[in-house]
PDB file of C-alpha atoms and ligand atoms in Angstrom:
ATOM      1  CA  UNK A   1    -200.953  92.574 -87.034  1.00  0.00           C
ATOM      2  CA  UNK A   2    -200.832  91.632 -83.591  1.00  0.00           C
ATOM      3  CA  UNK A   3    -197.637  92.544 -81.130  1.00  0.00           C
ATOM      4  CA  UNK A   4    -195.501  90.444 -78.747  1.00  0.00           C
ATOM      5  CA  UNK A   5    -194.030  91.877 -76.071  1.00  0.00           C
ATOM      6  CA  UNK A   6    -190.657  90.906 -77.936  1.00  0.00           C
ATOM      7  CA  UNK A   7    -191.697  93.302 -81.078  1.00  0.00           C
ATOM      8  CA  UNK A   8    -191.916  95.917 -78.079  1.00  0.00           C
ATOM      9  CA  UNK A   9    -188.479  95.704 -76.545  1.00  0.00           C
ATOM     10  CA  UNK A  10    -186.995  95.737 -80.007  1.00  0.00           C
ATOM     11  CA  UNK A  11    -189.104  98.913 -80.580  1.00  0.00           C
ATOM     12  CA  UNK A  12    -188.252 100.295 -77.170  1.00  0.00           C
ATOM     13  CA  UNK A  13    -184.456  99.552 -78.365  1.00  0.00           C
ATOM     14  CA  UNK A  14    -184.803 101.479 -81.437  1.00  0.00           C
ATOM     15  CA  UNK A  15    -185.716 104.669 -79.484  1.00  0.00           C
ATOM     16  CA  UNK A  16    -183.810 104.357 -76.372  1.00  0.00           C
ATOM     17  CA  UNK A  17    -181.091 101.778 -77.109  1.00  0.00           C
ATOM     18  CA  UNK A  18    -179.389 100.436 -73.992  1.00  0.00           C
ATOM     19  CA  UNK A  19    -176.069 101.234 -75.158  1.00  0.00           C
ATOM     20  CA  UNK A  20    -176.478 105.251 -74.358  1.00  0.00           C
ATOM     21  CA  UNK A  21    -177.159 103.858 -70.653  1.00  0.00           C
ATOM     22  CA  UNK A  22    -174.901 104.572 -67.779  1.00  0.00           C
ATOM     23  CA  UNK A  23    -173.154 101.469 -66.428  1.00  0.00           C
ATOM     24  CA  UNK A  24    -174.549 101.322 -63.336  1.00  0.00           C
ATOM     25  CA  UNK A  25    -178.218 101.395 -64.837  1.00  0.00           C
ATOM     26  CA  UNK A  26    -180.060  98.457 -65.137  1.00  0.00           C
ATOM     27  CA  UNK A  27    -182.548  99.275 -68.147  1.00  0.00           C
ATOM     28  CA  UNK A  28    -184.979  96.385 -69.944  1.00  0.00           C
ATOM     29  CA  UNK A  29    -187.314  93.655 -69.235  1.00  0.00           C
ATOM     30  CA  UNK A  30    -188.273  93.443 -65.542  1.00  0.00           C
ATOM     31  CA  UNK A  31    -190.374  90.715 -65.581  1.00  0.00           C
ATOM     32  CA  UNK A  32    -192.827  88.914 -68.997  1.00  0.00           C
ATOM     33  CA  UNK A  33    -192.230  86.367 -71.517  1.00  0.00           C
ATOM     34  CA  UNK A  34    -191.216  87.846 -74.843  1.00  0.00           C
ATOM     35  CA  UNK A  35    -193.672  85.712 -76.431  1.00  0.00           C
ATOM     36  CA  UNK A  36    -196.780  86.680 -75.499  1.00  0.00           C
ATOM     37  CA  UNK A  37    -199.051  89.569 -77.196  1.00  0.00           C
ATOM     38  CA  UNK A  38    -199.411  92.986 -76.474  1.00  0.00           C
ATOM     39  CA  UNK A  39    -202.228  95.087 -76.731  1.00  0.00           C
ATOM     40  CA  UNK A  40    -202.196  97.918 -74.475  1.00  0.00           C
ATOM     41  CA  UNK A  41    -198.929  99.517 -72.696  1.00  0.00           C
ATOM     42  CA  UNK A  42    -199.333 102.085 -69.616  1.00  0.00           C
ATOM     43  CA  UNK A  43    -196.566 104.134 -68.944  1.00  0.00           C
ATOM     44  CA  UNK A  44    -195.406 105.644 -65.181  1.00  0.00           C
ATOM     45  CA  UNK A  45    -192.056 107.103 -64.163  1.00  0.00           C
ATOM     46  CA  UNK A  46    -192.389 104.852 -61.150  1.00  0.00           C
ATOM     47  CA  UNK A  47    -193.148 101.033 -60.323  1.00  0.00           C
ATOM     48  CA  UNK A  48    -194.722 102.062 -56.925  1.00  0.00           C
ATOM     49  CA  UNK A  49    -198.093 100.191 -55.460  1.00  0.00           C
ATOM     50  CA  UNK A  50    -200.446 102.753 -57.620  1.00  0.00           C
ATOM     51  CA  UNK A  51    -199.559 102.539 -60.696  1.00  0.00           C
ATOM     52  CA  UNK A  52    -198.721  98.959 -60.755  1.00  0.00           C
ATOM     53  CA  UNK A  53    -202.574  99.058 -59.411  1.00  0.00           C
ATOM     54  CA  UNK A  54    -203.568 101.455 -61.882  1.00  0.00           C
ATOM     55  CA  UNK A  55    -202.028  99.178 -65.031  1.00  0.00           C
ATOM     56  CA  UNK A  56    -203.249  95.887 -64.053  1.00  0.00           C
ATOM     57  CA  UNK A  57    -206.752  97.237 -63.472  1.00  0.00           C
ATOM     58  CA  UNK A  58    -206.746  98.810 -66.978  1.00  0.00           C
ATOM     59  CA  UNK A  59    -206.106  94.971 -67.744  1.00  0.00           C
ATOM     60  CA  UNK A  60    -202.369  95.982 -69.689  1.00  0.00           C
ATOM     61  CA  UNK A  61    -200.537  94.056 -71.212  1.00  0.00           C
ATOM     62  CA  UNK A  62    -197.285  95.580 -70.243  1.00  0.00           C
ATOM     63  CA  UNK A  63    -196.174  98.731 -67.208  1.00  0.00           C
ATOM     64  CA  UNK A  64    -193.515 100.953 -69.302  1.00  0.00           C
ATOM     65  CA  UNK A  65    -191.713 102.858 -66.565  1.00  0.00           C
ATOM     66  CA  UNK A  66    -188.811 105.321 -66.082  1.00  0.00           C
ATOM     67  CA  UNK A  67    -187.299 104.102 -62.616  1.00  0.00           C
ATOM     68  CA  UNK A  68    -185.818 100.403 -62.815  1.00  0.00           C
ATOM     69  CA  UNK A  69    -188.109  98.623 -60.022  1.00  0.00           C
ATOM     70  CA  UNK A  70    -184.818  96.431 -59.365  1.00  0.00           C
ATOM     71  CA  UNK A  71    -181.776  98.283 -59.495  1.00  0.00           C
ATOM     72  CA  UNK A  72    -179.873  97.633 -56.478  1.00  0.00           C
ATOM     73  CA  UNK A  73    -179.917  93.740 -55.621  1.00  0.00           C
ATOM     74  CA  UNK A  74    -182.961  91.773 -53.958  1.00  0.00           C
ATOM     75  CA  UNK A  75    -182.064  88.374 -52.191  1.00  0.00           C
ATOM     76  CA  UNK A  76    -186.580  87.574 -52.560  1.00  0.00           C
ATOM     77  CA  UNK A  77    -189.961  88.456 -54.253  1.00  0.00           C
ATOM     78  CA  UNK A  78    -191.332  87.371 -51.002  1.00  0.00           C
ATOM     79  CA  UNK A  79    -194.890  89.686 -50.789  1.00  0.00           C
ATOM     80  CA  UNK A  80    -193.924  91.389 -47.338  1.00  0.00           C
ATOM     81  CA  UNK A  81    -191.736  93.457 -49.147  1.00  0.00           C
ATOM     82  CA  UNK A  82    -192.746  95.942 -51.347  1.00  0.00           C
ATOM     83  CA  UNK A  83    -190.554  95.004 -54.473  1.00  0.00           C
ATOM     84  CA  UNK A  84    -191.785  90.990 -54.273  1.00  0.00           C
ATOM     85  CA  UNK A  85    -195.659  91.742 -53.842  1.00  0.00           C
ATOM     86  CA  UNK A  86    -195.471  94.443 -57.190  1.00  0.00           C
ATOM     87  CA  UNK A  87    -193.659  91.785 -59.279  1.00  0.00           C
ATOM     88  CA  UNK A  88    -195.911  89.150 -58.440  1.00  0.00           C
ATOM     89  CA  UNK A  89    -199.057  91.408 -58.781  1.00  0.00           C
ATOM     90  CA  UNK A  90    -197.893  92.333 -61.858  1.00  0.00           C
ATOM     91  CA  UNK A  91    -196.544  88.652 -62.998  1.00  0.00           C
ATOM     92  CA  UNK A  92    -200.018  87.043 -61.774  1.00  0.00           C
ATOM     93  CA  UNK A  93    -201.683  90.072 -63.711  1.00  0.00           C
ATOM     94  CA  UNK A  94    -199.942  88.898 -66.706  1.00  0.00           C
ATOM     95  CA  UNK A  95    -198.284  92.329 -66.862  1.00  0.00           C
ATOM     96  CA  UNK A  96    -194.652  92.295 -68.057  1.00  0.00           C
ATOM     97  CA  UNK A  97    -192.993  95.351 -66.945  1.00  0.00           C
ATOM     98  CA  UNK A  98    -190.156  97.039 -68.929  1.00  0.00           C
ATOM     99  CA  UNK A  99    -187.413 100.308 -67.620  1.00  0.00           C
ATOM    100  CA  UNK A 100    -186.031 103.280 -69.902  1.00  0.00           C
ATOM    101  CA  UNK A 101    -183.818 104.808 -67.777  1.00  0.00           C
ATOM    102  CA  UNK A 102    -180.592 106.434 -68.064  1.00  0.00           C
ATOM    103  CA  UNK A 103    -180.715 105.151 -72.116  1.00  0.00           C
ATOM    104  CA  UNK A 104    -184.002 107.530 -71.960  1.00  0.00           C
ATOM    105  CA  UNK A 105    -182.577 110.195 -70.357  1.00  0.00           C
ATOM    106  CA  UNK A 106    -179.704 110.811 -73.347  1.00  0.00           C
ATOM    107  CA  UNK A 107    -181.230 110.422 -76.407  1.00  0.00           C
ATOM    108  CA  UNK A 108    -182.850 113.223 -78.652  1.00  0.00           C
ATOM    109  CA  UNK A 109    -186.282 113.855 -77.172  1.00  0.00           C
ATOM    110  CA  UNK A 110    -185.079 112.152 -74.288  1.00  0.00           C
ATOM    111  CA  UNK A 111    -186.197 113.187 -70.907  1.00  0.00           C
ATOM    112  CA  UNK A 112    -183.810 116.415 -70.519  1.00  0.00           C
ATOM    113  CA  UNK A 113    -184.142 117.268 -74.032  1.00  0.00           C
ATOM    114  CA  UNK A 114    -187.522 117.530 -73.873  1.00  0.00           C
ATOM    115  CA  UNK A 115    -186.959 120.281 -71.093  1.00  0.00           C
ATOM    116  CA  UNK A 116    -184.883 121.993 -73.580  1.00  0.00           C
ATOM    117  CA  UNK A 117    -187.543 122.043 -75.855  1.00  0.00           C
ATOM    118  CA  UNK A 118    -189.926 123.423 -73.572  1.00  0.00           C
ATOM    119  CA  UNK A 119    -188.248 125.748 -72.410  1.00  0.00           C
ATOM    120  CA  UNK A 120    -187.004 126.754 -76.187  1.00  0.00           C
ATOM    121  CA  UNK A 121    -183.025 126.639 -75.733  1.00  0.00           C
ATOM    122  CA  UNK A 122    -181.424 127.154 -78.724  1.00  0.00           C
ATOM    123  CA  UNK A 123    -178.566 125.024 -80.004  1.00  0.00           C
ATOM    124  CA  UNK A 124    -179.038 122.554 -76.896  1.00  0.00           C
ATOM    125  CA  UNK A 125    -176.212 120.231 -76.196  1.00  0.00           C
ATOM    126  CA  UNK A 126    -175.492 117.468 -73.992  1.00  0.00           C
ATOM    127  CA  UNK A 127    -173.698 118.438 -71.170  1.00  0.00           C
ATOM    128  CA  UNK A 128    -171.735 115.129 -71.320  1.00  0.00           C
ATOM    129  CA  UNK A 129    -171.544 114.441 -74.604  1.00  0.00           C
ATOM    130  CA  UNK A 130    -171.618 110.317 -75.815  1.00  0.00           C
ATOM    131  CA  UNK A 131    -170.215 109.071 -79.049  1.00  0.00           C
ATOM    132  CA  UNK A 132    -172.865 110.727 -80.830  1.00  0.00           C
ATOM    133  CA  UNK A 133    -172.535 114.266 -80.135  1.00  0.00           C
ATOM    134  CA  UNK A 134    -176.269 114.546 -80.084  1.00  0.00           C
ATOM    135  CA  UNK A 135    -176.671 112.422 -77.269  1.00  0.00           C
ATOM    136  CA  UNK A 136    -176.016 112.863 -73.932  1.00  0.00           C
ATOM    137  CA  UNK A 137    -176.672 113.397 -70.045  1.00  0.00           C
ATOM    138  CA  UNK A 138    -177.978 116.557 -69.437  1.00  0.00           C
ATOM    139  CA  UNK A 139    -178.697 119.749 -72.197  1.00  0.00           C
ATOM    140  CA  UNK A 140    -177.370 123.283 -72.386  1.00  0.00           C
ATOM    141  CA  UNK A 141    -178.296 125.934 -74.412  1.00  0.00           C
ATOM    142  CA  UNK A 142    -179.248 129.775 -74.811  1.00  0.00           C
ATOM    143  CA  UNK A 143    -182.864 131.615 -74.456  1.00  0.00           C
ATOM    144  CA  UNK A 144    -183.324 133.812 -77.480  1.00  0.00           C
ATOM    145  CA  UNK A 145    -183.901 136.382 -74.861  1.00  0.00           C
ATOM    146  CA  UNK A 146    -182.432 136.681 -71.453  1.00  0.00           C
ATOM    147  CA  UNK A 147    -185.524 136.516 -68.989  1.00  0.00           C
ATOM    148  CA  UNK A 148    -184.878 136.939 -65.179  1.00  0.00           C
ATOM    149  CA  UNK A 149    -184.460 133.867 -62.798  1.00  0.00           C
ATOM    150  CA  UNK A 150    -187.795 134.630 -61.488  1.00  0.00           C
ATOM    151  CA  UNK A 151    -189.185 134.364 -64.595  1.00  0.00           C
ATOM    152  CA  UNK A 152    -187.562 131.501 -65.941  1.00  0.00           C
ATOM    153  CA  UNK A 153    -188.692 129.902 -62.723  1.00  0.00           C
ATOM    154  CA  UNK A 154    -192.094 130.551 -63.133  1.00  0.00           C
ATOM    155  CA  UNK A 155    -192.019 129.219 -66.747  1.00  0.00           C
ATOM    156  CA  UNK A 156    -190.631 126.538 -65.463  1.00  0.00           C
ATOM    157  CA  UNK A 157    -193.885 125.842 -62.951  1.00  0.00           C
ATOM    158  CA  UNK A 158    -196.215 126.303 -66.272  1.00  0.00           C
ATOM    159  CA  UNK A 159    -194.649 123.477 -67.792  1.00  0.00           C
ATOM    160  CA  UNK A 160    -194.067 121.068 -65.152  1.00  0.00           C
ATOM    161  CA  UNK A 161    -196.716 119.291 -63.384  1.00  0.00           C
ATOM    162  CA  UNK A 162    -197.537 120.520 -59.979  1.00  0.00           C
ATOM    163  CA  UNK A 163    -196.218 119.071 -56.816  1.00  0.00           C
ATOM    164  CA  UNK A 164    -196.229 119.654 -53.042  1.00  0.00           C
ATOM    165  CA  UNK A 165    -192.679 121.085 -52.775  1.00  0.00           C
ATOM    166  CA  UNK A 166    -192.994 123.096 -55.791  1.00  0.00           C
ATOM    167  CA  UNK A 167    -189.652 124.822 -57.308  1.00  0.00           C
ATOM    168  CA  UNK A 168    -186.533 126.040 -55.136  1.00  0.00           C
ATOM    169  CA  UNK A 169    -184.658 128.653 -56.541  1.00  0.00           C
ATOM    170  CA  UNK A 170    -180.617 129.982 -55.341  1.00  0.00           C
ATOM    171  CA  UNK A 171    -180.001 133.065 -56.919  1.00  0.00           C
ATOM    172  CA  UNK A 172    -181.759 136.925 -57.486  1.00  0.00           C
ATOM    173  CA  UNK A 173    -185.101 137.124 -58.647  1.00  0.00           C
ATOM    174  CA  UNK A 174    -184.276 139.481 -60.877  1.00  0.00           C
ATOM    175  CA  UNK A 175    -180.652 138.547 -62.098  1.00  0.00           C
ATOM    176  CA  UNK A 176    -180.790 138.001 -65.833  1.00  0.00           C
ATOM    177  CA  UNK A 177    -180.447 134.725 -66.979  1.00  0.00           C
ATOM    178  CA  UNK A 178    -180.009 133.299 -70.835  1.00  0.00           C
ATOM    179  CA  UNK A 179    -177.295 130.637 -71.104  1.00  0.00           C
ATOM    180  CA  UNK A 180    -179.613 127.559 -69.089  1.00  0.00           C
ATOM    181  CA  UNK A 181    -178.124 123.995 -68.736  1.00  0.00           C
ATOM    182  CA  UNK A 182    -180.371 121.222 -67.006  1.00  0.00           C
ATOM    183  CA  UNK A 183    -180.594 117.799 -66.291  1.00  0.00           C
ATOM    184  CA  UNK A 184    -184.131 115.725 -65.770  1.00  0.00           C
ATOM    185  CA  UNK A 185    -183.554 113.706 -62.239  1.00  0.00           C
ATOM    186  CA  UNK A 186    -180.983 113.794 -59.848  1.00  0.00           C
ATOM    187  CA  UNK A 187    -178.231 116.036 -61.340  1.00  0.00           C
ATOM    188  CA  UNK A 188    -175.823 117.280 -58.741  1.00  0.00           C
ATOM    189  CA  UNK A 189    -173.345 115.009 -59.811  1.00  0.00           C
ATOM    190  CA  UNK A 190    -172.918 117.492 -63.099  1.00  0.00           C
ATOM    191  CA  UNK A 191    -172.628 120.373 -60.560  1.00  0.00           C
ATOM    192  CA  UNK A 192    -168.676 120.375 -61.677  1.00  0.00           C
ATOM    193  CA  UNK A 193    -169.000 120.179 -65.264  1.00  0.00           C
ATOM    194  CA  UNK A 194    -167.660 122.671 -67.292  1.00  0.00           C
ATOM    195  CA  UNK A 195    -170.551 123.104 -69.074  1.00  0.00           C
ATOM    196  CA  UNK A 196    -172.858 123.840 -65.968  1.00  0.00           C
ATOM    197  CA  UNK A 197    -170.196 126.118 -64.265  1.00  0.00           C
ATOM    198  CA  UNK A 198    -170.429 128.464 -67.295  1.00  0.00           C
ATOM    199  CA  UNK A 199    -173.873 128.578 -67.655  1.00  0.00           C
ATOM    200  CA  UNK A 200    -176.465 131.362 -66.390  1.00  0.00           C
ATOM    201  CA  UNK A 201    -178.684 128.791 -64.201  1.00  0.00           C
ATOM    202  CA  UNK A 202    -178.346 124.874 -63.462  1.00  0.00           C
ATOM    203  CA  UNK A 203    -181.974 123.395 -63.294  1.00  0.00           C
ATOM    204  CA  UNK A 204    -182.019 119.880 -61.947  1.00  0.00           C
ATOM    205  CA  UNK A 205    -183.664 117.601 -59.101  1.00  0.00           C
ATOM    206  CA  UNK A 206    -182.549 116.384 -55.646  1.00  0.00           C
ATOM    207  CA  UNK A 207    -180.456 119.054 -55.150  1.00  0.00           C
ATOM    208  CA  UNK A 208    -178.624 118.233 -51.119  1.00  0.00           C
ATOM    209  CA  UNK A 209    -177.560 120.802 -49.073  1.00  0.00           C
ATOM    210  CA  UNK A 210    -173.943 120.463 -49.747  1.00  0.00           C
ATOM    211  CA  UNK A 211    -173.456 120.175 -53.275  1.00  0.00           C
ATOM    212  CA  UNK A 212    -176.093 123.042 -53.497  1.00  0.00           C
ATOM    213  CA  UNK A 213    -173.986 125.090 -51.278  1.00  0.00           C
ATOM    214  CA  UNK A 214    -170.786 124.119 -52.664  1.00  0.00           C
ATOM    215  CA  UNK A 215    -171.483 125.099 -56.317  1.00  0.00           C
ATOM    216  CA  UNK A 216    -172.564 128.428 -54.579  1.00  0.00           C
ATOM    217  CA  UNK A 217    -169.388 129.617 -52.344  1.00  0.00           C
ATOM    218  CA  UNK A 218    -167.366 128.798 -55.519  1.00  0.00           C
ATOM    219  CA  UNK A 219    -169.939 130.870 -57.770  1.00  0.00           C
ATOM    220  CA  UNK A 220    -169.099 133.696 -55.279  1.00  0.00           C
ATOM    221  CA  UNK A 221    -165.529 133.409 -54.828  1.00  0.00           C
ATOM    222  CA  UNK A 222    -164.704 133.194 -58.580  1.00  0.00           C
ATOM    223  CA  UNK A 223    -167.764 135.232 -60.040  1.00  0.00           C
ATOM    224  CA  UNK A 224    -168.331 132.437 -62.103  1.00  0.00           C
ATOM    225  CA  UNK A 225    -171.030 129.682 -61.717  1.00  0.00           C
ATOM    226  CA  UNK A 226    -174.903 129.481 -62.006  1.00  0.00           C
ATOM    227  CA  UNK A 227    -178.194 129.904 -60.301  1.00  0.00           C
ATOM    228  CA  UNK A 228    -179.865 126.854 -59.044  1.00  0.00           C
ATOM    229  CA  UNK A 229    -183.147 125.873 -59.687  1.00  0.00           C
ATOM    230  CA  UNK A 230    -184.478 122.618 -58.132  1.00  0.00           C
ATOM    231  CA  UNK A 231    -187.321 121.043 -59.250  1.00  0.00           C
ATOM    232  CA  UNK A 232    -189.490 117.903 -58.859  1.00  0.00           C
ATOM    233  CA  UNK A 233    -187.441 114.171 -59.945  1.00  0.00           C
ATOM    234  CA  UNK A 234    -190.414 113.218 -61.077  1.00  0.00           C
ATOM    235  CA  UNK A 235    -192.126 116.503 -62.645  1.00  0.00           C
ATOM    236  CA  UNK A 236    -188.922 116.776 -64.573  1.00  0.00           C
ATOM    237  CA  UNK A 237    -189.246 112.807 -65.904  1.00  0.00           C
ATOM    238  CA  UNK A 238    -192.776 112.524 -66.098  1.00  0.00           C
ATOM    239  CA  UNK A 239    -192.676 115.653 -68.560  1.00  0.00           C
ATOM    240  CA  UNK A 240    -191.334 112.489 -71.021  1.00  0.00           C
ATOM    241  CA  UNK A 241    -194.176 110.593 -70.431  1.00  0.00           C
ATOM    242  CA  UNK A 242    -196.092 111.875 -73.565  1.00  0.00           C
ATOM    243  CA  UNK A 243    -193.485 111.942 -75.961  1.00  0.00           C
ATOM    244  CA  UNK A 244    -192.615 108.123 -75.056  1.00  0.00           C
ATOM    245  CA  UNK A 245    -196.005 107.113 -75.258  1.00  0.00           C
ATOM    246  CA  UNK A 246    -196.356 109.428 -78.906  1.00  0.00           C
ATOM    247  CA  UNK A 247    -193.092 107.516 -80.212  1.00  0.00           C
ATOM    248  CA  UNK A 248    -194.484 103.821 -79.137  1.00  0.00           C
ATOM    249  CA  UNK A 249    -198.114 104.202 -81.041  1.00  0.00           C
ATOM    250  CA  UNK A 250    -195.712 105.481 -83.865  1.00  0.00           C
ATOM    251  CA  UNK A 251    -193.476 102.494 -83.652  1.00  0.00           C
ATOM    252  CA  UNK A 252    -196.344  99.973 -82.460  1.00  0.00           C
ATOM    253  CA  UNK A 253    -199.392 100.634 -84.512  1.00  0.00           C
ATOM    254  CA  UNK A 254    -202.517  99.186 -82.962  1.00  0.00           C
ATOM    255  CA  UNK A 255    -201.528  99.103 -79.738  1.00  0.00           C
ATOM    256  CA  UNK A 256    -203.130 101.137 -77.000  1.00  0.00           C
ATOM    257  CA  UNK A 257    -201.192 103.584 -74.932  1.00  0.00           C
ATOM    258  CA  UNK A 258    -201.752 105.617 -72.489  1.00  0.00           C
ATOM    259  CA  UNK A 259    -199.881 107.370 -69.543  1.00  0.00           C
ATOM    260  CA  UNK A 260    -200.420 107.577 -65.849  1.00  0.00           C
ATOM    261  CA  UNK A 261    -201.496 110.782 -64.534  1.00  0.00           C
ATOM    262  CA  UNK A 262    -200.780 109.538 -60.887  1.00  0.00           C
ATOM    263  CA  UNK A 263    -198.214 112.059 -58.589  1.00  0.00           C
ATOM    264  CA  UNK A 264    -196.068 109.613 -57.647  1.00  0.00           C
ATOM    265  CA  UNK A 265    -193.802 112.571 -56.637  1.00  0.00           C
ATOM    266  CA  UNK A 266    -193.143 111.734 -52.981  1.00  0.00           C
ATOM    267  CA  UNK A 267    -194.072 114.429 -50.834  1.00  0.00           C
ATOM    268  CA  UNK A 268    -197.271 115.162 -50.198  1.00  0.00           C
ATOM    269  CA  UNK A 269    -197.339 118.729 -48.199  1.00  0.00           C
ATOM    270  CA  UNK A 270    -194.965 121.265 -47.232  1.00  0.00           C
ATOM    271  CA  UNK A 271    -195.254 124.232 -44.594  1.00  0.00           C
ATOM    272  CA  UNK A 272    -194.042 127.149 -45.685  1.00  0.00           C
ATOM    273  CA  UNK A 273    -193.080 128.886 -42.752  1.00  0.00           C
TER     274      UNK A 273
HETATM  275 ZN1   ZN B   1    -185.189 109.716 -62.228  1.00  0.00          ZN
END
């Protein structure tokens, strides 16, 4: 039986239900009219010029991202701006375009539970906890061996998709590492947690210069804190990509999905000096 784009969203709110979002998100239907079918979804971590490109090409029916296109407030979807001429691409395309955010980040086989996974942490928690103990921001958990920080690293860059500024690593390449918390994104605001002080090594995204160095000092001063490893926003999210699309055909049967390869990782080149 055919879809609507309204059997989607209630789909899309059975896996990542908008109630495990942060307040501040914005997750849900950008733009589209409920009623109308769906055949084919394409799913990006980003709403950028390519892979709005790359969907209405592919003639979807509907862009599935990861970052809300409209988060903060616009005042037009006048086309000399970036955000106006994507919506109305993708509105003349007949594209709708629908966000998992923040209520995809939490969940069980969620964005940084997926990392977990990967990585093969046992007993992985979230670092903040929600109702449901099982969901959360963030994971931690143990390696059934400890493995160096190197090491870890390294794992870390066979799992991730490349990009340009690769993985950054505070700590010793060969200090031994097993307790590993971690958040997919932008993570320094769990920098303080409890959780993430105690552990081995922090591995998140975005990682500034003084939160970075902050969490450091203190690690020094008390003997207590972790490693950091910082890695690519969107290698960490578009990790999640597969599993998404995996869980749609499962909950949408005879609709096509598929998932952008596109970097939309913003860097293009470093110099390593
Ligand atoms: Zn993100």
């Amino acid at each position: 039986m055919s879809k609507t784009l309204s059997d989607v969203l209630a789909a899309v709110e059975r896996l990542w239900p908008v109630s495990g979002a942060s307040e501040w998100d914005a997750p849900g239907l950008v733009t589209g009219d409920p009623a109308s079918g769906v055949e084919s979804i394409h799913l990006a971590v980003d709403a950028v010029a390519e892979t709005v490109a790359e969907a209405v090409e592919k003639g979807c029916d509907l862009l599935l991202t990861h970052h809300p296109l409209v988060l903060r407030p616009i005042h037009s979807v006048a086309e000399d701006r970036y955000k106006g001429a994507l919506l109305a691409r993708l509105i003349r395309a007949n594209c709708a375009l629908i966000t998992a955010h923040t209520n995809a980040d939490v969940v069980t086989d969620g964005v940084s539970d997926l990392i977990a996974t990967r990585l093969g942490l046992e007993d992985a928690t979230p670092i903040q906890p929600q109702a449901d103990p099982r969901v959360g921001i963030g994971r931690v958990g143990t390696l059934r061996e400890p493995i160096t920080l190197g090491a870890l690293a390294r794992q870390l860059g066979t799992i991730l998709p490349p990009t340009a500024s690769g993985i950054r690593v505070a700590g010793a390449y060969n200090q031994l590492v097993r307790t590993v918390s971690l958040c997919g994104g932008a993570g320094d605001s769990l920098l303080g947690e409890p959780a993430v002080v105690q552990s081995d090594v922090y591995i998140t995204s975005d990682l500034r210069h003084h939160p970075a160095s902050e969490a450091r000092e203190q690690a020094l001063l008390s003997g207590t804190g972790p490693a950091l490893i910082d890695v690519s926003h969107w290698a960490s999210e578009w990790l999640w990509l597969e599993t998404a699309a995996q869980q749609l055909r499962t909950e949408l049967d005879e609709v096509e999905i598929t998932v952008s390869d596109l970097r939309t990782d913003p860097w293009d080149f470093v110099i390593v000096q």
